[in-house]
CSV table of C-alpha atoms in Angstrom, one decimal:
chain,number,residue,atom,x,y,z
A,1,MET,CA,-12.9,19.9,58.8
A,2,THR,CA,-14.4,23.2,60.2
A,3,ILE,CA,-15.9,26.4,59.0
A,4,GLN,CA,-12.6,28.1,60.1
A,5,ASP,CA,-10.6,25.7,57.7
A,6,VAL,CA,-12.8,26.7,54.9
A,7,ALA,CA,-12.5,30.4,55.7
A,8,ARG,CA,-8.7,30.1,55.8
A,9,LEU,CA,-8.3,28.3,52.5
A,10,ALA,CA,-10.8,30.8,50.8
A,11,GLY,CA,-9.1,33.9,52.5
A,12,VAL,CA,-12.4,35.1,53.9
A,13,SER,CA,-14.0,35.4,57.3
A,14,PRO,CA,-16.0,32.5,58.9
A,15,SER,CA,-19.1,34.8,58.8
A,16,SER,CA,-18.6,34.9,55.0
A,17,VAL,CA,-18.5,31.1,54.7
A,18,SER,CA,-21.6,30.9,57.1
A,19,ASN,CA,-23.5,33.3,54.7
A,20,VAL,CA,-22.7,31.1,51.7
A,21,LEU,CA,-23.8,28.0,53.5
A,22,ASN,CA,-27.0,29.5,54.7
A,23,GLY,CA,-27.8,31.0,51.1
A,24,ARG,CA,-27.4,34.7,52.3
A,25,LEU,CA,-25.7,35.9,49.1
A,26,GLU,CA,-27.3,39.1,48.5
A,27,ARG,CA,-24.4,41.3,49.5
A,28,MET,CA,-21.5,39.0,48.6
A,29,GLY,CA,-19.5,39.3,45.4
A,30,LYS,CA,-19.7,36.6,42.8
A,31,GLU,CA,-15.9,35.8,42.9
A,32,THR,CA,-16.0,35.6,46.7
A,33,VAL,CA,-18.8,33.1,46.6
A,34,GLU,CA,-17.1,31.0,44.0
A,35,ARG,CA,-13.9,31.0,46.0
A,36,ILE,CA,-15.6,29.8,49.1
A,37,GLN,CA,-17.6,27.2,47.2
A,38,ARG,CA,-14.1,25.9,45.8
A,39,ALA,CA,-12.8,25.7,49.2
A,40,ILE,CA,-15.8,23.8,50.5
A,41,LYS,CA,-15.5,21.3,47.6
A,42,GLN,CA,-11.7,21.0,47.9
A,43,LEU,CA,-11.9,20.3,51.7
A,44,GLY,CA,-14.9,18.1,51.4
A,45,TYR,CA,-16.6,20.1,54.2
A,46,THR,CA,-20.0,19.2,55.3
A,47,PRO,CA,-21.8,21.5,57.8
A,48,SER,CA,-22.8,19.7,61.1
A,49,LEU,CA,-26.6,19.7,61.6
A,50,VAL,CA,-26.1,18.9,65.3
A,51,ALA,CA,-23.8,21.9,65.6
A,52,ARG,CA,-26.2,24.1,63.7
A,53,GLN,CA,-29.1,23.0,66.1
A,54,LEU,CA,-27.0,23.6,69.1
A,55,LYS,CA,-26.3,27.2,67.9
A,56,THR,CA,-29.7,28.1,66.5
A,57,GLY,CA,-32.1,25.8,68.2
A,58,TYR,CA,-33.2,24.2,64.9
A,59,VAL,CA,-31.8,22.3,62.0
A,60,PRO,CA,-32.0,23.9,58.6
A,61,ILE,CA,-34.9,21.7,57.4
A,62,ILE,CA,-38.5,22.7,56.5
A,63,GLY,CA,-41.1,19.9,57.0
A,64,LEU,CA,-43.7,19.2,54.4
A,65,ILE,CA,-46.7,17.1,55.3
A,66,VAL,CA,-49.0,16.7,52.3
A,67,PRO,CA,-52.1,14.4,51.7
A,68,SER,CA,-50.2,12.2,49.1
A,69,VAL,CA,-47.9,12.7,46.2
A,70,ALA,CA,-50.0,10.1,44.4
A,71,ASN,CA,-51.7,13.3,43.2
A,72,PRO,CA,-49.1,15.2,40.9
A,73,PHE,CA,-50.3,18.4,42.4
A,74,TRP,CA,-48.6,17.6,45.7
A,75,GLY,CA,-45.4,16.6,43.9
A,76,ALA,CA,-45.3,20.0,42.3
A,77,PHE,CA,-46.0,21.5,45.7
A,78,ALA,CA,-43.1,19.9,47.2
A,79,SER,CA,-40.8,20.8,44.4
A,80,ALA,CA,-41.9,24.6,44.5
A,81,ALA,CA,-41.2,24.4,48.3
A,82,GLU,CA,-37.8,22.8,47.8
A,83,GLU,CA,-36.8,25.3,45.3
A,84,THR,CA,-37.2,28.3,47.6
A,85,ALA,CA,-35.9,26.4,50.7
A,86,LEU,CA,-32.5,25.5,48.7
A,87,ARG,CA,-32.0,29.2,47.9
A,88,HIS,CA,-32.1,29.9,51.7
A,89,GLY,CA,-29.7,27.1,52.6
A,90,PHE,CA,-32.6,24.9,53.9
A,91,ARG,CA,-33.7,21.4,52.8
A,92,VAL,CA,-37.1,19.9,53.0
A,93,LEU,CA,-38.3,16.6,54.4
A,94,LEU,CA,-41.6,15.2,52.9
A,95,CYS,CA,-44.2,13.0,54.5
A,96,ASN,CA,-47.7,11.7,53.2
A,97,SER,CA,-50.4,11.8,55.8
A,98,GLU,CA,-53.5,11.0,53.5
A,99,ARG,CA,-55.3,13.7,55.6
A,100,ASN,CA,-55.2,11.3,58.6
A,101,LEU,CA,-54.8,13.6,61.6
A,102,THR,CA,-53.3,11.1,64.0
A,103,ARG,CA,-50.6,10.3,61.3
A,104,GLU,CA,-50.1,13.9,60.8
A,105,GLN,CA,-49.5,14.6,64.4
A,106,SER,CA,-47.1,11.7,64.6
A,107,TYR,CA,-45.1,12.9,61.6
A,108,ALA,CA,-44.9,16.3,63.2
A,109,GLU,CA,-43.8,15.0,66.5
A,110,ASP,CA,-41.0,12.9,64.8
A,111,MET,CA,-39.8,16.1,62.9
A,112,TRP,CA,-39.8,18.0,66.2
A,113,ALA,CA,-37.6,15.2,67.8
A,114,GLN,CA,-35.1,15.6,64.9
A,115,GLY,CA,-34.8,19.4,65.4
A,116,ILE,CA,-37.2,20.6,62.7
A,117,ARG,CA,-39.0,23.8,63.9
A,118,ALA,CA,-41.0,24.6,60.8
A,119,ILE,CA,-43.5,22.6,58.9
A,120,ILE,CA,-46.1,23.3,56.0
A,121,PHE,CA,-49.3,21.4,56.5
A,122,GLY,CA,-51.3,20.6,53.3
A,123,SER,CA,-54.2,18.8,54.6
A,124,SER,CA,-56.7,21.7,54.8
A,125,SER,CA,-58.2,20.0,57.9
A,126,LEU,CA,-61.3,21.5,59.6
A,127,SER,CA,-59.4,21.7,62.9
A,128,LEU,CA,-55.8,22.1,64.0
A,129,THR,CA,-56.3,21.1,67.6
A,130,HIS,CA,-54.1,18.0,67.0
A,131,LEU,CA,-51.2,20.4,66.5
A,132,PHE,CA,-51.8,22.6,69.6
A,133,SER,CA,-49.1,20.9,71.8
A,134,LEU,CA,-46.4,21.3,69.1
A,135,VAL,CA,-47.3,24.9,68.5
A,136,GLU,CA,-47.3,25.7,72.2
A,137,ARG,CA,-43.8,24.2,72.3
A,138,GLY,CA,-42.6,26.5,69.7
A,139,LEU,CA,-43.4,24.8,66.3
A,140,HIS,CA,-43.7,27.3,63.5
A,141,THR,CA,-46.4,26.2,61.2
A,142,ILE,CA,-48.0,27.4,57.9
A,143,THR,CA,-51.3,25.7,56.5
A,144,PHE,CA,-52.1,25.5,52.9
A,145,ASP,CA,-55.6,25.8,51.4
A,146,ARG,CA,-57.0,27.0,54.7
A,147,HIS,CA,-58.3,30.6,53.7
A,148,THR,CA,-61.5,30.3,55.8
A,149,LEU,CA,-60.7,30.4,59.5
A,150,GLN,CA,-62.3,27.7,61.6
A,151,ASP,CA,-63.2,27.6,65.3
A,152,ASP,CA,-59.8,26.7,66.6
A,153,SER,CA,-58.6,28.0,70.0
A,154,PHE,CA,-55.4,29.2,68.2
A,155,ASP,CA,-54.3,30.6,64.9
A,156,VAL,CA,-51.4,30.1,62.5
A,157,ASP,CA,-49.9,31.4,59.4
A,158,SER,CA,-51.5,30.3,56.1
A,159,VAL,CA,-51.3,30.6,52.4
A,160,SER,CA,-54.2,29.7,50.2
A,161,ILE,CA,-56.1,30.7,47.0
A,162,ASP,CA,-59.8,32.0,47.6
A,163,ASN,CA,-61.5,28.7,47.1
A,164,VAL,CA,-64.8,30.2,47.2
A,165,LEU,CA,-63.9,32.3,44.3
A,166,ALA,CA,-62.3,29.3,42.6
A,167,GLY,CA,-65.5,27.3,42.9
A,168,ARG,CA,-67.5,30.3,41.5
A,169,LEU,CA,-65.2,30.8,38.6
A,170,ALA,CA,-65.4,27.2,37.4
A,171,THR,CA,-69.2,27.2,37.8
A,172,GLU,CA,-69.7,30.6,36.1
A,173,HIS,CA,-67.6,29.5,33.1
A,174,LEU,CA,-70.0,26.5,32.7
A,175,ILE,CA,-73.2,28.6,33.1
A,176,ALA,CA,-71.8,31.0,30.5
A,177,LEU,CA,-71.6,28.2,28.1
A,178,GLY,CA,-75.4,27.4,28.6
A,179,HIS,CA,-75.1,24.6,31.2
A,180,ARG,CA,-77.7,24.4,33.9
A,181,ARG,CA,-77.3,20.8,35.2
A,182,ILE,CA,-73.8,20.9,36.5
A,183,SER,CA,-72.5,18.0,38.6
A,184,LEU,CA,-69.8,18.3,41.2
A,185,LEU,CA,-67.6,15.2,42.0
A,186,SER,CA,-65.6,14.8,45.2
A,187,GLY,CA,-64.1,12.6,47.8
A,188,SER,CA,-65.2,13.4,51.3
A,189,ILE,CA,-65.9,17.2,51.5
A,190,ARG,CA,-64.6,17.3,55.0
A,191,THR,CA,-61.8,19.9,54.2
A,192,VAL,CA,-61.8,23.6,54.3
A,193,SER,CA,-60.9,24.1,50.7
A,194,ARG,CA,-63.6,21.7,49.4
A,195,ILE,CA,-66.3,23.2,51.5
A,196,ASP,CA,-65.3,26.6,50.2
A,197,ARG,CA,-65.3,25.3,46.6
A,198,LEU,CA,-68.7,23.9,47.1
A,199,LYS,CA,-69.9,27.3,48.6
A,200,GLY,CA,-68.6,29.0,45.4
A,201,TYR,CA,-70.4,26.5,43.4
A,202,ARG,CA,-73.8,27.2,45.0
A,203,GLU,CA,-73.1,30.9,45.0
A,204,ALA,CA,-72.7,30.8,41.2
A,205,LEU,CA,-75.9,28.9,40.6
A,206,GLU,CA,-77.8,31.2,43.0
A,207,ASN,CA,-76.4,34.3,41.1
A,208,ALA,CA,-77.6,32.8,37.9
A,209,GLY,CA,-81.0,32.0,39.2
A,210,ILE,CA,-80.4,28.2,38.9
A,211,PRO,CA,-81.9,26.2,41.7
A,212,PHE,CA,-79.3,24.1,43.8
A,213,ASP,CA,-79.9,20.3,43.3
A,214,PRO,CA,-78.3,18.1,45.9
A,215,HIS,CA,-78.5,15.2,43.7
A,216,LEU,CA,-76.0,16.7,41.4
A,217,ILE,CA,-73.3,16.5,44.2
A,218,TRP,CA,-71.5,13.1,44.0
A,219,GLU,CA,-69.4,12.5,47.2
A,220,ALA,CA,-67.4,9.3,47.9
A,221,ALA,CA,-69.2,7.2,50.2
A,222,SER,CA,-66.5,7.3,53.2
A,223,ASP,CA,-66.2,10.3,55.5
A,224,THR,CA,-62.6,9.5,56.0
A,225,SER,CA,-61.4,8.7,52.5
A,226,PHE,CA,-60.6,11.9,50.8
A,227,GLY,CA,-59.6,10.3,47.5
A,228,ASP,CA,-56.0,11.8,47.3
A,229,ILE,CA,-54.6,8.3,46.1
A,230,GLU,CA,-57.7,7.1,44.2
A,231,GLY,CA,-59.0,10.4,42.9
A,232,ALA,CA,-59.0,9.4,39.2
A,233,ALA,CA,-60.9,6.2,39.9
A,234,LEU,CA,-63.5,7.9,42.1
A,235,GLY,CA,-63.9,10.5,39.3
A,236,ARG,CA,-64.6,7.7,36.9
A,237,MET,CA,-67.1,6.0,39.2
A,238,GLY,CA,-68.9,9.3,39.9
A,239,ALA,CA,-69.1,10.3,36.3
A,240,ARG,CA,-70.4,7.1,35.1
A,241,GLU,CA,-73.1,7.1,37.8
A,242,MET,CA,-74.1,10.7,37.3
A,243,LEU,CA,-74.1,10.4,33.4
A,244,SER,CA,-76.2,7.2,33.6
A,245,ARG,CA,-79.0,8.8,35.2
A,246,GLU,CA,-82.4,9.6,33.4
A,247,ASN,CA,-81.7,13.2,33.5
A,248,PRO,CA,-77.9,13.5,33.4
A,249,PRO,CA,-75.8,16.6,33.9
A,250,THR,CA,-74.4,18.4,30.8
A,251,ALA,CA,-71.3,19.4,32.6
A,252,ILE,CA,-69.0,18.1,35.5
A,253,ILE,CA,-66.8,19.8,38.0
A,254,GLY,CA,-64.0,17.6,39.4
A,255,MET,CA,-62.9,18.6,42.9
A,256,ASN,CA,-59.5,18.5,41.6
A,257,ASP,CA,-57.8,17.5,38.2
A,258,LEU,CA,-57.5,13.8,39.1
A,259,TYR,CA,-61.4,13.7,39.6
A,260,ALA,CA,-61.8,15.6,36.3
A,261,LEU,CA,-59.6,13.4,34.4
A,262,GLY,CA,-61.2,10.3,35.8
A,263,ALA,CA,-64.5,11.7,34.7
A,264,TYR,CA,-63.1,11.6,31.1
A,265,ALA,CA,-63.1,7.9,31.4
A,266,GLY,CA,-66.5,7.8,33.1
A,267,ALA,CA,-67.9,9.8,30.2
A,268,HIS,CA,-66.3,7.4,27.6
A,269,ASP,CA,-67.6,4.5,29.5
A,270,VAL,CA,-71.2,5.5,28.8
A,271,GLY,CA,-70.5,6.5,25.3
A,272,LEU,CA,-70.3,10.4,25.6
A,273,SER,CA,-67.7,12.6,24.0
A,274,ILE,CA,-66.0,15.5,25.6
A,275,PRO,CA,-67.0,18.4,25.3
A,276,SER,CA,-69.7,17.9,22.8
A,277,ALA,CA,-71.8,15.8,25.0
A,278,CYS,CA,-70.3,16.6,28.4
A,279,SER,CA,-68.0,19.4,29.5
A,280,ILE,CA,-65.6,18.8,32.3
A,281,ILE,CA,-63.5,21.2,34.3
A,282,GLY,CA,-61.1,20.6,37.3
A,283,PHE,CA,-58.9,22.5,39.9
A,284,ASP,CA,-55.1,22.7,40.2
A,285,ASP,CA,-53.7,22.7,36.6
A,286,ILE,CA,-51.6,19.5,37.2
A,287,VAL,CA,-48.9,18.5,34.6
A,288,PHE,CA,-51.2,16.1,32.8
A,289,ALA,CA,-54.0,18.8,32.4
A,290,GLU,CA,-52.6,20.3,29.3
A,291,ILE,CA,-51.6,17.1,27.5
A,292,ALA,CA,-55.0,15.3,28.2
A,293,GLN,CA,-57.2,14.8,25.2
A,294,PRO,CA,-59.1,17.1,25.0
A,295,PRO,CA,-56.9,19.5,27.1
A,296,LEU,CA,-58.5,20.0,30.4
A,297,THR,CA,-60.0,23.3,31.4
A,298,THR,CA,-59.1,24.0,35.0
A,299,ILE,CA,-58.5,26.4,37.9
A,300,ARG,CA,-54.9,27.1,38.4
A,301,GLN,CA,-53.1,28.0,41.7
A,302,PRO,CA,-50.0,30.1,41.5
A,303,LEU,CA,-47.9,27.3,43.4
A,304,GLN,CA,-44.5,28.9,42.9
A,305,GLU,CA,-45.5,32.0,44.4
A,306,MET,CA,-47.5,30.6,47.1
A,307,LEU,CA,-44.8,28.2,48.3
A,308,ARG,CA,-42.2,31.0,48.1
A,309,VAL,CA,-44.1,33.0,50.5
A,310,ALA,CA,-44.8,30.0,52.7
A,311,VAL,CA,-41.2,28.9,53.0
A,312,GLU,CA,-39.9,32.6,53.4
A,313,CYS,CA,-42.5,33.2,56.1
A,314,LEU,CA,-41.4,30.1,58.0
A,315,ILE,CA,-37.6,31.0,57.7
A,316,GLU,CA,-38.4,34.5,58.9
A,317,ARG,CA,-40.2,33.2,61.9
A,318,LEU,CA,-37.1,30.8,62.7
A,319,GLU,CA,-34.7,33.7,62.3
A,320,LYS,CA,-36.4,36.2,64.4
A,321,ALA,CA,-35.0,36.5,67.9
A,322,ASP,CA,-38.3,37.6,69.0
A,323,ASP,CA,-41.2,35.9,67.3
A,324,ALA,CA,-44.0,38.2,68.4
A,325,GLY,CA,-45.3,39.2,65.1
A,326,SER,CA,-49.0,38.8,64.3
A,327,VAL,CA,-50.3,35.8,62.4
A,328,ALA,CA,-50.3,36.3,58.7
A,329,HIS,CA,-52.8,34.9,56.1
A,330,HIS,CA,-51.7,35.2,52.6
A,331,SER,CA,-54.4,35.0,50.1
A,332,PHE,CA,-54.0,34.5,46.2
A,333,THR,CA,-56.3,34.8,43.3
A,334,PRO,CA,-57.1,31.6,41.3
A,335,GLU,CA,-57.0,31.7,37.5
A,336,LEU,CA,-59.5,30.1,35.1
A,337,ILE,CA,-57.5,28.4,32.4
A,338,ILE,CA,-59.9,27.5,29.4
A,339,ARG,CA,-58.9,24.6,27.2
A,340,GLY,CA,-60.7,22.0,25.0
A,341,SER,CA,-62.7,20.0,27.6
A,342,THR,CA,-65.5,22.7,28.0
A,343,GLY,CA,-67.9,23.9,25.3
A,344,PRO,CA,-71.4,25.0,24.7
A,345,VAL,CA,-74.2,22.9,26.0
A,346,SER,CA,-75.6,20.6,23.2
A,347,THR,CA,-79.2,21.3,22.0
């Protein structure tokens, strides 16, 4: 079966069928779209990705390379990307890199070999030099959580919240509740987003006249383990260690919600209740944040809108005959979501 067969059965032009297959429905009548969809179903027509690649130079698939869907945040990330991709006639292919740049490059090379010419990278790595060859060959990329530009020899599109502001919002909320000894728990801080959140934390302390105490920063021992899989266990370990000290913090910031929820367990391990004895806040607003007991105060990222912009940016790059446009950096504002895990410092 060919696209011409579908067009004849539906009584439309092949270009109308192509518009439906590629999600270009804006100027098409509802009845026409339904007639084409019935014809596709009746004939059992399946578009050929090989034919599509020969015609356009790419297959209609967006690559997603994320740290690990073991963190529900990245599952929500993939779902949001897929929702927009499907509306435009694209699918998504998902890989987990655990922020390993060699694995990330290998996945990207495999995607390139399969005709994928657009990839979203979620690792927030300090450098993109491992992708230079692919970008030179024509790979369209967009990075997530990389608002601060690093010293790369080339630049790519990006979407991110202002992570400095996010770190500041979390810390200022705790300071407003009277906390002065505020601990921050994280895996390796060797990512752009984590460095920025730490910067926001320090700015908030400085603005409030609170001296920065490096002993209140708990970072997992390994420089290469970012805690994307074991974040909750690391949060528990870090909270237990920090709260067992002679002069413990009265509040904890988890570098993401998994660290924060792990800190719940760490606080309970040493007999402390939340928030009366220890306030806890996270980042991301994952699905478990609202149903935790107490519900987790967190910094929300507008994922749906961010991924809509990311996917549509890549599709626009793919469909442009002349891709000479300037690089675009899309910045979004984080939102403080106050729930039951933060409260006034106990006296």
